[in-house]
Amino acid sequence: MPELPEVESLRRILAGSAVGRTIVAATVREPRLRRALPGDLAATIAGRAILEIGRRAKYLLIELGGDLVLIVHLGMSGSLTYRRDGFDPGPFDPRHDHVEFMLDDGARLVYNDPRRFGLIKPIGRAALADSPELRGLGPEPFAPEFDAEYLWRATRGRRTAIKTLLMDQRIVAGVGNIYASEILFRAGVRPTRRAGRVSRAEAARIAALTPAVLAEAIGDGGTTFRSYRDSRGQPGRFAERLRVYDREGRPCPVCATAIRAATVGQRSSFYCPRCQK
DNA sequence: AAACATTCCTGCACGC
DNA sequence: TGCGTGCAGGAATGTT
């Protein structure tokens, strides 16, 4: 579900609903996520105010009082929903509502993650930037240093597929499987092309389209593929705008040629054989 | 019933 | 030979 646009959409929703509240208590129903939650998580965060909600790549950063930050990653199937009377995204899910934060206004934040590939990790603010999660990340797609020249250099001498490189979080942070296919479609470059064979002009197009496509998706509240819902229970509207992802056999929106599927770096990928060289 | 929106780790091949 | 790097593959897991 969650690539950068979905996490950013979540961040914005929580910025307007949860910031300023205090976590009065927390319940951990299932601590076995990708890594086990610390046994004292609930005690650690109880009583802390939610000061700010940030984001880095696909990580949500909940800044709490006392210089504590909660790093939250939604993995493949996670969601964090804001629930209160009259504003409830769905019924209680006893199997996958793993963690619940009770807020001082009576609302709750619920972390739900069926596959449990996600992460919730408290860390001191001073250690955040050097944490194993954030340390190796490349620039944000919206950062000025992620430009044509940067991407061009990053591709030189690389034999890996351009799509794999675009999804490499060390190169640029936040691009996942859905948006990589969409970006490369708009750039006219096949996902299977070796990165080292991308021209300077193509690298420039990809570098420009990466933030453009992500920004468009953020504006649409992200993409719903299968079951994703945002923090208010709404599906992401960008799903209707996908041009190639999960559209094998359907007509290319530009030239009507049938969209093809290919496996690149063990991930499903989609492209137009005519528009993408 | 095969596929899957993410990340992390292992091991092999290659080059210096 | 030994080491570092790049890359492929697999694993974690439950749902559709």
PDB file of C-alpha atoms (C1' of nucleotides) in Angstrom:
ATOM      1  CA  MET A   1       0.000   0.000   0.000  1.00  0.00           C
ATOM      2  CA  PRO A   2       2.224   2.733   1.153  1.00  0.00           C
ATOM      3  CA  GLU A   3       4.799   4.517  -0.887  1.00  0.00           C
ATOM      4  CA  LEU A   4       5.777   8.124  -0.320  1.00  0.00           C
ATOM      5  CA  PRO A   5       2.467   9.695  -1.429  1.00  0.00           C
ATOM      6  CA  GLU A   6       0.406   7.508   0.863  1.00  0.00           C
ATOM      7  CA  VAL A   7       2.658   8.261   3.829  1.00  0.00           C
ATOM      8  CA  GLU A   8       2.648  11.972   3.031  1.00  0.00           C
ATOM      9  CA  SER A   9      -1.146  11.951   2.794  1.00  0.00           C
ATOM     10  CA  LEU A  10      -1.248  10.267   6.174  1.00  0.00           C
ATOM     11  CA  ARG A  11       1.159  12.830   7.582  1.00  0.00           C
ATOM     12  CA  ARG A  12      -1.038  15.694   6.468  1.00  0.00           C
ATOM     13  CA  ILE A  13      -4.177  14.163   7.898  1.00  0.00           C
ATOM     14  CA  LEU A  14      -2.520  13.520  11.248  1.00  0.00           C
ATOM     15  CA  ALA A  15      -0.973  16.976  11.278  1.00  0.00           C
ATOM     16  CA  GLY A  16      -4.477  18.345  11.301  1.00  0.00           C
ATOM     17  CA  SER A  17      -6.022  15.899  13.727  1.00  0.00           C
ATOM     18  CA  ALA A  18      -3.447  14.476  16.125  1.00  0.00           C
ATOM     19  CA  VAL A  19      -0.892  17.236  16.552  1.00  0.00           C
ATOM     20  CA  GLY A  20      -1.428  19.051  19.814  1.00  0.00           C
ATOM     21  CA  ARG A  21      -3.026  16.045  21.442  1.00  0.00           C
ATOM     22  CA  THR A  22      -1.443  14.024  24.216  1.00  0.00           C
ATOM     23  CA  ILE A  23      -1.153  10.237  24.228  1.00  0.00           C
ATOM     24  CA  VAL A  24      -2.783   9.267  27.504  1.00  0.00           C
ATOM     25  CA  ALA A  25      -2.246   5.530  27.096  1.00  0.00           C
ATOM     26  CA  ALA A  26      -1.249   2.902  24.569  1.00  0.00           C
ATOM     27  CA  THR A  27      -2.257  -0.704  24.071  1.00  0.00           C
ATOM     28  CA  VAL A  28      -0.010  -3.231  22.375  1.00  0.00           C
ATOM     29  CA  ARG A  29      -2.044  -6.205  21.280  1.00  0.00           C
ATOM     30  CA  GLU A  30       0.535  -7.825  19.018  1.00  0.00           C
ATOM     31  CA  PRO A  31       4.188  -6.836  19.390  1.00  0.00           C
ATOM     32  CA  ARG A  32       5.534  -9.113  16.660  1.00  0.00           C
ATOM     33  CA  LEU A  33       5.970  -6.768  13.733  1.00  0.00           C
ATOM     34  CA  ARG A  34       8.963  -7.003  11.393  1.00  0.00           C
ATOM     35  CA  ARG A  35      10.999  -6.559  14.549  1.00  0.00           C
ATOM     36  CA  ALA A  36       9.446  -7.096  17.940  1.00  0.00           C
ATOM     37  CA  LEU A  37       8.151  -3.938  19.572  1.00  0.00           C
ATOM     38  CA  PRO A  38       9.975  -2.958  22.757  1.00  0.00           C
ATOM     39  CA  GLY A  39       8.165  -4.412  25.748  1.00  0.00           C
ATOM     40  CA  ASP A  40       7.961  -1.032  27.429  1.00  0.00           C
ATOM     41  CA  LEU A  41       6.613   0.850  24.406  1.00  0.00           C
ATOM     42  CA  ALA A  42       3.285   1.686  26.014  1.00  0.00           C
ATOM     43  CA  ALA A  43       4.903   2.978  29.189  1.00  0.00           C
ATOM     44  CA  THR A  44       7.490   4.911  27.200  1.00  0.00           C
ATOM     45  CA  ILE A  45       5.019   6.958  25.211  1.00  0.00           C
ATOM     46  CA  ALA A  46       2.188   7.357  27.720  1.00  0.00           C
ATOM     47  CA  GLY A  47       1.723  10.952  28.804  1.00  0.00           C
ATOM     48  CA  ARG A  48       3.664  12.455  25.910  1.00  0.00           C
ATOM     49  CA  ALA A  49       2.331  15.196  23.709  1.00  0.00           C
ATOM     50  CA  ILE A  50       2.288  14.877  19.922  1.00  0.00           C
ATOM     51  CA  LEU A  51       4.276  17.906  18.840  1.00  0.00           C
ATOM     52  CA  GLU A  52       4.668  17.398  15.139  1.00  0.00           C
ATOM     53  CA  ILE A  53       4.341  14.796  12.399  1.00  0.00           C
ATOM     54  CA  GLY A  54       7.191  14.518   9.920  1.00  0.00           C
ATOM     55  CA  ARG A  55       8.113  12.203   7.096  1.00  0.00           C
ATOM     56  CA  ARG A  56      11.319  10.900   5.577  1.00  0.00           C
ATOM     57  CA  ALA A  57      11.035   8.591   2.562  1.00  0.00           C
ATOM     58  CA  LYS A  58       8.265   6.149   3.501  1.00  0.00           C
ATOM     59  CA  TYR A  59       8.809   6.645   7.222  1.00  0.00           C
ATOM     60  CA  LEU A  60       6.341   8.615   9.304  1.00  0.00           C
ATOM     61  CA  LEU A  61       8.030  10.465  12.156  1.00  0.00           C
ATOM     62  CA  ILE A  62       5.809  11.241  15.136  1.00  0.00           C
ATOM     63  CA  GLU A  63       7.607  13.758  17.303  1.00  0.00           C
ATOM     64  CA  LEU A  64       6.668  13.468  20.940  1.00  0.00           C
ATOM     65  CA  GLY A  65       7.409  15.500  24.025  1.00  0.00           C
ATOM     66  CA  GLY A  66      10.639  14.765  25.855  1.00  0.00           C
ATOM     67  CA  ASP A  67      12.646  14.607  22.617  1.00  0.00           C
ATOM     68  CA  LEU A  68      11.270  11.246  21.646  1.00  0.00           C
ATOM     69  CA  VAL A  69      10.395  10.331  18.063  1.00  0.00           C
ATOM     70  CA  LEU A  70       8.277   7.412  16.972  1.00  0.00           C
ATOM     71  CA  ILE A  71       9.494   6.012  13.664  1.00  0.00           C
ATOM     72  CA  VAL A  72       6.559   4.343  11.935  1.00  0.00           C
ATOM     73  CA  HIS A  73       6.760   2.344   8.719  1.00  0.00           C
ATOM     74  CA  LEU A  74       3.672   0.739   7.219  1.00  0.00           C
ATOM     75  CA  GLY A  75       5.446  -2.086   5.404  1.00  0.00           C
ATOM     76  CA  MET A  76       3.335  -3.706   2.703  1.00  0.00           C
ATOM     77  CA  SER A  77      -0.036  -3.770   4.364  1.00  0.00           C
ATOM     78  CA  GLY A  78      -0.011  -1.353   7.290  1.00  0.00           C
ATOM     79  CA  SER A  79      -2.263   1.570   8.041  1.00  0.00           C
ATOM     80  CA  LEU A  80      -2.554   4.125  10.795  1.00  0.00           C
ATOM     81  CA  THR A  81      -6.052   5.460  11.239  1.00  0.00           C
ATOM     82  CA  TYR A  82      -7.491   8.231  13.317  1.00  0.00           C
ATOM     83  CA  ARG A  83     -10.726   7.258  14.993  1.00  0.00           C
ATOM     84  CA  ARG A  84     -13.238   9.124  17.047  1.00  0.00           C
ATOM     85  CA  ASP A  85     -16.983   9.224  17.399  1.00  0.00           C
ATOM     86  CA  GLY A  86     -18.527  10.208  14.105  1.00  0.00           C
ATOM     87  CA  PHE A  87     -15.186   9.933  12.340  1.00  0.00           C
ATOM     88  CA  ASP A  88     -14.478   6.248  12.211  1.00  0.00           C
ATOM     89  CA  PRO A  89     -12.814   4.579   9.215  1.00  0.00           C
ATOM     90  CA  GLY A  90     -13.947   1.097  10.081  1.00  0.00           C
ATOM     91  CA  PRO A  91     -14.820  -1.481  12.683  1.00  0.00           C
ATOM     92  CA  PHE A  92     -12.398  -2.894  15.230  1.00  0.00           C
ATOM     93  CA  ASP A  93     -10.220  -5.566  13.642  1.00  0.00           C
ATOM     94  CA  PRO A  94      -9.159  -7.854  16.493  1.00  0.00           C
ATOM     95  CA  ARG A  95      -6.746  -9.810  14.307  1.00  0.00           C
ATOM     96  CA  HIS A  96      -4.695  -6.932  12.941  1.00  0.00           C
ATOM     97  CA  ASP A  97      -5.276  -3.843  15.084  1.00  0.00           C
ATOM     98  CA  HIS A  98      -1.899  -4.385  16.712  1.00  0.00           C
ATOM     99  CA  VAL A  99      -1.294  -1.102  18.497  1.00  0.00           C
ATOM    100  CA  GLU A 100      -3.671   1.569  19.725  1.00  0.00           C
ATOM    101  CA  PHE A 101      -2.874   5.036  21.027  1.00  0.00           C
ATOM    102  CA  MET A 102      -5.511   6.723  23.181  1.00  0.00           C
ATOM    103  CA  LEU A 103      -5.504  10.497  22.884  1.00  0.00           C
ATOM    104  CA  ASP A 104      -6.628  13.064  25.409  1.00  0.00           C
ATOM    105  CA  ASP A 105      -9.591  14.181  23.305  1.00  0.00           C
ATOM    106  CA  GLY A 106     -11.084  10.696  23.244  1.00  0.00           C
ATOM    107  CA  ALA A 107      -9.828   9.849  19.765  1.00  0.00           C
ATOM    108  CA  ARG A 108      -7.591   6.873  19.036  1.00  0.00           C
ATOM    109  CA  LEU A 109      -4.804   6.196  16.596  1.00  0.00           C
ATOM    110  CA  VAL A 110      -4.900   2.587  15.449  1.00  0.00           C
ATOM    111  CA  TYR A 111      -1.985   0.780  13.819  1.00  0.00           C
ATOM    112  CA  ASN A 112      -3.296  -2.107  11.712  1.00  0.00           C
ATOM    113  CA  ASP A 113      -0.957  -4.360   9.728  1.00  0.00           C
ATOM    114  CA  PRO A 114      -2.077  -7.812   8.529  1.00  0.00           C
ATOM    115  CA  ARG A 115       1.293  -8.915   7.162  1.00  0.00           C
ATOM    116  CA  ARG A 116       3.240  -7.327  10.008  1.00  0.00           C
ATOM    117  CA  PHE A 117       6.091  -6.099   7.802  1.00  0.00           C
ATOM    118  CA  GLY A 118       5.820  -2.690   9.417  1.00  0.00           C
ATOM    119  CA  LEU A 119       7.812  -0.971  12.122  1.00  0.00           C
ATOM    120  CA  ILE A 120       7.183   1.168  15.177  1.00  0.00           C
ATOM    121  CA  LYS A 121      10.324   2.287  16.932  1.00  0.00           C
ATOM    122  CA  PRO A 122      10.883   4.923  19.590  1.00  0.00           C
ATOM    123  CA  ILE A 123      14.160   6.765  19.329  1.00  0.00           C
ATOM    124  CA  GLY A 124      15.727   9.856  20.867  1.00  0.00           C
ATOM    125  CA  ARG A 125      15.515  12.895  18.653  1.00  0.00           C
ATOM    126  CA  ALA A 126      19.285  13.313  18.641  1.00  0.00           C
ATOM    127  CA  ALA A 127      19.799   9.771  17.333  1.00  0.00           C
ATOM    128  CA  LEU A 128      17.144   9.951  14.633  1.00  0.00           C
ATOM    129  CA  ALA A 129      19.268  11.044  11.701  1.00  0.00           C
ATOM    130  CA  ASP A 130      21.857   8.365  12.397  1.00  0.00           C
ATOM    131  CA  SER A 131      19.321   5.616  13.000  1.00  0.00           C
ATOM    132  CA  PRO A 132      19.663   2.469  10.885  1.00  0.00           C
ATOM    133  CA  GLU A 133      16.322   3.324   9.271  1.00  0.00           C
ATOM    134  CA  LEU A 134      17.208   6.824   8.045  1.00  0.00           C
ATOM    135  CA  ARG A 135      20.973   6.730   7.837  1.00  0.00           C
ATOM    136  CA  GLY A 136      21.465   5.394   4.335  1.00  0.00           C
ATOM    137  CA  LEU A 137      18.580   7.123   2.595  1.00  0.00           C
ATOM    138  CA  GLY A 138      19.182   9.191  -0.506  1.00  0.00           C
ATOM    139  CA  PRO A 139      17.673  12.620  -1.081  1.00  0.00           C
ATOM    140  CA  GLU A 140      13.953  13.210  -0.977  1.00  0.00           C
ATOM    141  CA  PRO A 141      12.494  13.400  -4.506  1.00  0.00           C
ATOM    142  CA  PHE A 142      11.526  17.023  -3.814  1.00  0.00           C
ATOM    143  CA  ALA A 143      14.981  18.037  -2.605  1.00  0.00           C
ATOM    144  CA  PRO A 144      16.933  20.355  -4.912  1.00  0.00           C
ATOM    145  CA  GLU A 145      19.890  17.974  -4.989  1.00  0.00           C
ATOM    146  CA  PHE A 146      17.758  15.330  -6.667  1.00  0.00           C
ATOM    147  CA  ASP A 147      18.164  16.788 -10.130  1.00  0.00           C
ATOM    148  CA  ALA A 148      19.082  15.702 -13.657  1.00  0.00           C
ATOM    149  CA  GLU A 149      22.798  15.772 -12.982  1.00  0.00           C
ATOM    150  CA  TYR A 150      22.494  13.758  -9.773  1.00  0.00           C
ATOM    151  CA  LEU A 151      20.436  11.019 -11.401  1.00  0.00           C
ATOM    152  CA  TRP A 152      22.649  10.936 -14.458  1.00  0.00           C
ATOM    153  CA  ARG A 153      25.710  10.363 -12.294  1.00  0.00           C
ATOM    154  CA  ALA A 154      23.904   7.764 -10.221  1.00  0.00           C
ATOM    155  CA  THR A 155      23.116   5.729 -13.310  1.00  0.00           C
ATOM    156  CA  ARG A 156      26.610   5.710 -14.814  1.00  0.00           C
ATOM    157  CA  GLY A 157      28.184   2.292 -14.957  1.00  0.00           C
ATOM    158  CA  ARG A 158      25.176   0.626 -13.379  1.00  0.00           C
ATOM    159  CA  ARG A 159      24.003  -2.624 -14.932  1.00  0.00           C
ATOM    160  CA  THR A 160      20.884  -2.899 -12.846  1.00  0.00           C
ATOM    161  CA  ALA A 161      17.527  -2.031 -14.422  1.00  0.00           C
ATOM    162  CA  ILE A 162      16.554   1.638 -14.291  1.00  0.00           C
ATOM    163  CA  LYS A 163      13.374   0.738 -12.434  1.00  0.00           C
ATOM    164  CA  THR A 164      15.333  -1.124  -9.757  1.00  0.00           C
ATOM    165  CA  LEU A 165      17.649   1.856  -9.411  1.00  0.00           C
ATOM    166  CA  LEU A 166      14.735   4.259  -9.097  1.00  0.00           C
ATOM    167  CA  MET A 167      13.362   2.138  -6.276  1.00  0.00           C
ATOM    168  CA  ASP A 168      16.718   1.972  -4.515  1.00  0.00           C
ATOM    169  CA  GLN A 169      16.136   4.061  -1.397  1.00  0.00           C
ATOM    170  CA  ARG A 170      19.822   4.988  -1.276  1.00  0.00           C
ATOM    171  CA  ILE A 171      19.513   6.717  -4.648  1.00  0.00           C
ATOM    172  CA  VAL A 172      16.246   8.541  -4.035  1.00  0.00           C
ATOM    173  CA  ALA A 173      14.006   8.003  -1.038  1.00  0.00           C
ATOM    174  CA  GLY A 174      10.361   7.085  -1.301  1.00  0.00           C
ATOM    175  CA  VAL A 175       9.732   5.668  -4.781  1.00  0.00           C
ATOM    176  CA  GLY A 176       8.089   2.254  -4.680  1.00  0.00           C
ATOM    177  CA  ASN A 177       6.789  -0.254  -7.172  1.00  0.00           C
ATOM    178  CA  ILE A 178       3.646   1.510  -8.357  1.00  0.00           C
ATOM    179  CA  TYR A 179       5.136   4.948  -8.890  1.00  0.00           C
ATOM    180  CA  ALA A 180       8.329   3.625 -10.483  1.00  0.00           C
ATOM    181  CA  SER A 181       6.232   2.142 -13.285  1.00  0.00           C
ATOM    182  CA  GLU A 182       4.217   5.341 -13.667  1.00  0.00           C
ATOM    183  CA  ILE A 183       7.267   7.608 -13.696  1.00  0.00           C
ATOM    184  CA  LEU A 184       9.057   5.522 -16.321  1.00  0.00           C
ATOM    185  CA  PHE A 185       5.959   5.420 -18.503  1.00  0.00           C
ATOM    186  CA  ARG A 186       5.767   9.184 -18.547  1.00  0.00           C
ATOM    187  CA  ALA A 187       9.489   9.406 -19.179  1.00  0.00           C
ATOM    188  CA  GLY A 188       9.246   7.025 -22.135  1.00  0.00           C
ATOM    189  CA  VAL A 189      11.856   4.629 -20.728  1.00  0.00           C
ATOM    190  CA  ARG A 190      11.319   0.886 -20.365  1.00  0.00           C
ATOM    191  CA  PRO A 191      11.647  -0.379 -16.808  1.00  0.00           C
ATOM    192  CA  THR A 192      13.955  -3.144 -18.013  1.00  0.00           C
ATOM    193  CA  ARG A 193      16.561  -0.825 -19.499  1.00  0.00           C
ATOM    194  CA  ARG A 194      19.945  -1.015 -17.831  1.00  0.00           C
ATOM    195  CA  ALA A 195      20.493   2.166 -15.823  1.00  0.00           C
ATOM    196  CA  GLY A 196      23.860   2.698 -17.469  1.00  0.00           C
ATOM    197  CA  ARG A 197      22.142   2.830 -20.858  1.00  0.00           C
ATOM    198  CA  VAL A 198      19.858   5.708 -19.944  1.00  0.00           C
ATOM    199  CA  SER A 199      20.749   8.871 -21.861  1.00  0.00           C
ATOM    200  CA  ARG A 200      21.381  12.219 -20.271  1.00  0.00           C
ATOM    201  CA  ALA A 201      18.091  13.534 -21.634  1.00  0.00           C
ATOM    202  CA  GLU A 202      16.198  10.537 -20.309  1.00  0.00           C
ATOM    203  CA  ALA A 203      17.798  10.885 -16.892  1.00  0.00           C
ATOM    204  CA  ALA A 204      16.691  14.508 -16.895  1.00  0.00           C
ATOM    205  CA  ARG A 205      13.123  13.514 -17.721  1.00  0.00           C
ATOM    206  CA  ILE A 206      13.038  10.864 -15.016  1.00  0.00           C
ATOM    207  CA  ALA A 207      14.494  13.269 -12.458  1.00  0.00           C
ATOM    208  CA  ALA A 208      11.854  15.874 -13.280  1.00  0.00           C
ATOM    209  CA  LEU A 209       8.941  13.447 -13.461  1.00  0.00           C
ATOM    210  CA  THR A 210       9.715  11.733 -10.174  1.00  0.00           C
ATOM    211  CA  PRO A 211       8.654  14.637  -7.940  1.00  0.00           C
ATOM    212  CA  ALA A 212       5.933  15.624 -10.413  1.00  0.00           C
ATOM    213  CA  VAL A 213       4.195  12.245 -10.359  1.00  0.00           C
ATOM    214  CA  LEU A 214       4.568  11.892  -6.605  1.00  0.00           C
ATOM    215  CA  ALA A 215       3.177  15.384  -6.039  1.00  0.00           C
ATOM    216  CA  GLU A 216       0.217  14.609  -8.258  1.00  0.00           C
ATOM    217  CA  ALA A 217      -0.461  11.442  -6.289  1.00  0.00           C
ATOM    218  CA  ILE A 218      -0.206  13.298  -2.978  1.00  0.00           C
ATOM    219  CA  GLY A 219      -2.774  15.744  -4.266  1.00  0.00           C
ATOM    220  CA  ASP A 220      -5.061  12.802  -4.956  1.00  0.00           C
ATOM    221  CA  GLY A 221      -4.589  11.322  -1.506  1.00  0.00           C
ATOM    222  CA  GLY A 222      -2.384   8.506  -2.778  1.00  0.00           C
ATOM    223  CA  THR A 223      -3.237   5.348  -4.676  1.00  0.00           C
ATOM    224  CA  THR A 224      -5.582   2.609  -3.659  1.00  0.00           C
ATOM    225  CA  PHE A 225      -4.475  -0.747  -4.984  1.00  0.00           C
ATOM    226  CA  ARG A 226      -6.655  -3.515  -3.581  1.00  0.00           C
ATOM    227  CA  SER A 227      -7.427  -2.383  -0.054  1.00  0.00           C
ATOM    228  CA  TYR A 228      -5.578   0.784   0.868  1.00  0.00           C
ATOM    229  CA  ARG A 229      -7.546   3.359   2.816  1.00  0.00           C
ATOM    230  CA  ASP A 230      -6.211   6.579   4.215  1.00  0.00           C
ATOM    231  CA  SER A 231      -6.374   7.659   7.824  1.00  0.00           C
ATOM    232  CA  ARG A 232      -9.986   8.750   7.375  1.00  0.00           C
ATOM    233  CA  GLY A 233     -11.002   5.546   5.638  1.00  0.00           C
ATOM    234  CA  GLN A 234     -10.985   7.075   2.162  1.00  0.00           C
ATOM    235  CA  PRO A 235      -9.479   5.284  -0.853  1.00  0.00           C
ATOM    236  CA  GLY A 236      -6.720   7.121  -2.736  1.00  0.00           C
ATOM    237  CA  ARG A 237      -7.987   8.734  -5.901  1.00  0.00           C
ATOM    238  CA  PHE A 238      -4.716   8.419  -7.814  1.00  0.00           C
ATOM    239  CA  ALA A 239      -5.677   4.822  -8.574  1.00  0.00           C
ATOM    240  CA  GLU A 240      -7.942   6.167 -11.309  1.00  0.00           C
ATOM    241  CA  ARG A 241      -5.003   7.938 -12.877  1.00  0.00           C
ATOM    242  CA  LEU A 242      -2.625   5.030 -13.102  1.00  0.00           C
ATOM    243  CA  ARG A 243      -1.596   4.741 -16.723  1.00  0.00           C
ATOM    244  CA  VAL A 244       0.216   1.406 -16.736  1.00  0.00           C
ATOM    245  CA  TYR A 245       0.409  -0.134 -13.264  1.00  0.00           C
ATOM    246  CA  ASP A 246      -1.684  -3.303 -13.018  1.00  0.00           C
ATOM    247  CA  ARG A 247      -3.095  -2.623 -16.474  1.00  0.00           C
ATOM    248  CA  GLU A 248      -1.605  -5.496 -18.455  1.00  0.00           C
ATOM    249  CA  GLY A 249      -3.463  -6.013 -21.741  1.00  0.00           C
ATOM    250  CA  ARG A 250      -5.349  -2.752 -21.507  1.00  0.00           C
ATOM    251  CA  PRO A 251      -4.757   0.028 -24.010  1.00  0.00           C
ATOM    252  CA  CYS A 252      -1.985   2.536 -23.479  1.00  0.00           C
ATOM    253  CA  PRO A 253      -3.646   5.892 -22.742  1.00  0.00           C
ATOM    254  CA  VAL A 254      -1.364   7.536 -25.304  1.00  0.00           C
ATOM    255  CA  CYS A 255      -1.177   5.119 -28.251  1.00  0.00           C
ATOM    256  CA  ALA A 256      -3.678   2.340 -27.403  1.00  0.00           C
ATOM    257  CA  THR A 257      -1.056  -0.409 -27.682  1.00  0.00           C
ATOM    258  CA  ALA A 258      -1.644  -3.169 -25.127  1.00  0.00           C
ATOM    259  CA  ILE A 259       0.243  -2.612 -21.868  1.00  0.00           C
ATOM    260  CA  ARG A 260       2.736  -5.352 -21.063  1.00  0.00           C
ATOM    261  CA  ALA A 261       3.852  -6.839 -17.775  1.00  0.00           C
ATOM    262  CA  ALA A 262       7.405  -7.864 -16.953  1.00  0.00           C
ATOM    263  CA  THR A 263       9.229  -8.898 -13.835  1.00  0.00           C
ATOM    264  CA  VAL A 264      12.098  -6.568 -13.028  1.00  0.00           C
ATOM    265  CA  GLY A 265      14.200  -7.212  -9.967  1.00  0.00           C
ATOM    266  CA  GLN A 266      11.512  -9.636  -8.791  1.00  0.00           C
ATOM    267  CA  ARG A 267       8.852  -6.931  -8.822  1.00  0.00           C
ATOM    268  CA  SER A 268       5.890  -6.736 -11.144  1.00  0.00           C
ATOM    269  CA  SER A 269       6.345  -3.990 -13.692  1.00  0.00           C
ATOM    270  CA  PHE A 270       4.194  -2.563 -16.454  1.00  0.00           C
ATOM    271  CA  TYR A 271       5.014  -0.601 -19.572  1.00  0.00           C
ATOM    272  CA  CYS A 272       3.860   0.374 -23.030  1.00  0.00           C
ATOM    273  CA  PRO A 273       6.053  -1.392 -25.620  1.00  0.00           C
ATOM    274  CA  ARG A 274       5.483   1.416 -28.095  1.00  0.00           C
ATOM    275  CA  CYS A 275       5.820   4.541 -25.953  1.00  0.00           C
ATOM    276  CA  GLN A 276       8.697   3.247 -23.836  1.00  0.00           C
ATOM    277  CA  LYS A 277      12.006   2.459 -25.512  1.00  0.00           C
TER     278      LYS A 277
ATOM    279  C1'  DA B   1      -4.077 -20.102  -6.077  1.00  0.00           C
ATOM    280  C1'  DA B   2      -0.589 -17.156  -7.476  1.00  0.00           C
ATOM    281  C1'  DA B   3       0.602 -12.650  -6.578  1.00  0.00           C
ATOM    282  C1'  DC B   4       1.799  -8.898  -3.579  1.00  0.00           C
ATOM    283  C1'  DA B   5       2.075  -1.871  -2.146  1.00  0.00           C
ATOM    284  C1'  DT B   6       8.460  -3.147   1.555  1.00  0.00           C
ATOM    285  C1'  DT B   7      12.845  -3.997   3.544  1.00  0.00           C
ATOM    286  C1'  DC B   8      16.666  -6.794   4.960  1.00  0.00           C
ATOM    287  C1'  DC B   9      19.924 -10.401   4.510  1.00  0.00           C
ATOM    288  C1'  DT B  10      22.742 -13.982   2.193  1.00  0.00           C
ATOM    289  C1'  DG B  11      25.708 -15.566  -1.185  1.00  0.00           C
ATOM    290  C1'  DC B  12      27.753 -15.578  -5.698  1.00  0.00           C
ATOM    291  C1'  DA B  13      30.525 -13.414  -9.400  1.00  0.00           C
ATOM    292  C1'  DC B  14      33.596 -10.191 -10.757  1.00  0.00           C
ATOM    293  C1'  DG B  15      37.476  -6.930 -10.704  1.00  0.00           C
ATOM    294  C1'  DC B  16      41.521  -4.907  -8.701  1.00  0.00           C
TER     295       DC B  16
ATOM    296  C1'  DT C   1      44.483 -14.928  -2.597  1.00  0.00           C
ATOM    297  C1'  DG C   2      41.688 -11.517  -0.431  1.00  0.00           C
ATOM    298  C1'  DC C   3      38.628  -7.894  -0.254  1.00  0.00           C
ATOM    299  C1'  DG C   4      35.002  -4.834  -1.756  1.00  0.00           C
ATOM    300  C1'  DT C   5      31.128  -4.065  -4.662  1.00  0.00           C
ATOM    301  C1'  DG C   6      27.135  -5.064  -7.449  1.00  0.00           C
ATOM    302  C1'  DC C   7      23.496  -7.791  -8.168  1.00  0.00           C
ATOM    303  C1'  DA C   8      20.098 -11.687  -7.801  1.00  0.00           C
ATOM    304  C1'  DG C   9      17.366 -14.203  -4.973  1.00  0.00           C
ATOM    305  C1'  DG C  10      14.892 -15.254  -0.952  1.00  0.00           C
ATOM    306  C1'  DA C  11      12.523 -14.490   3.420  1.00  0.00           C
ATOM    307  C1'  DA C  12       9.318 -12.301   6.573  1.00  0.00           C
ATOM    308  C1'  DT C  13       3.456 -13.036   6.352  1.00  0.00           C
ATOM    309  C1'  DG C  14      -1.736 -12.900   5.493  1.00  0.00           C
ATOM    310  C1'  DT C  15      -5.051 -11.538   2.114  1.00  0.00           C
ATOM    311  C1'  DT C  16      -7.388 -11.546  -2.206  1.00  0.00           C
TER     312       DT C  16
END
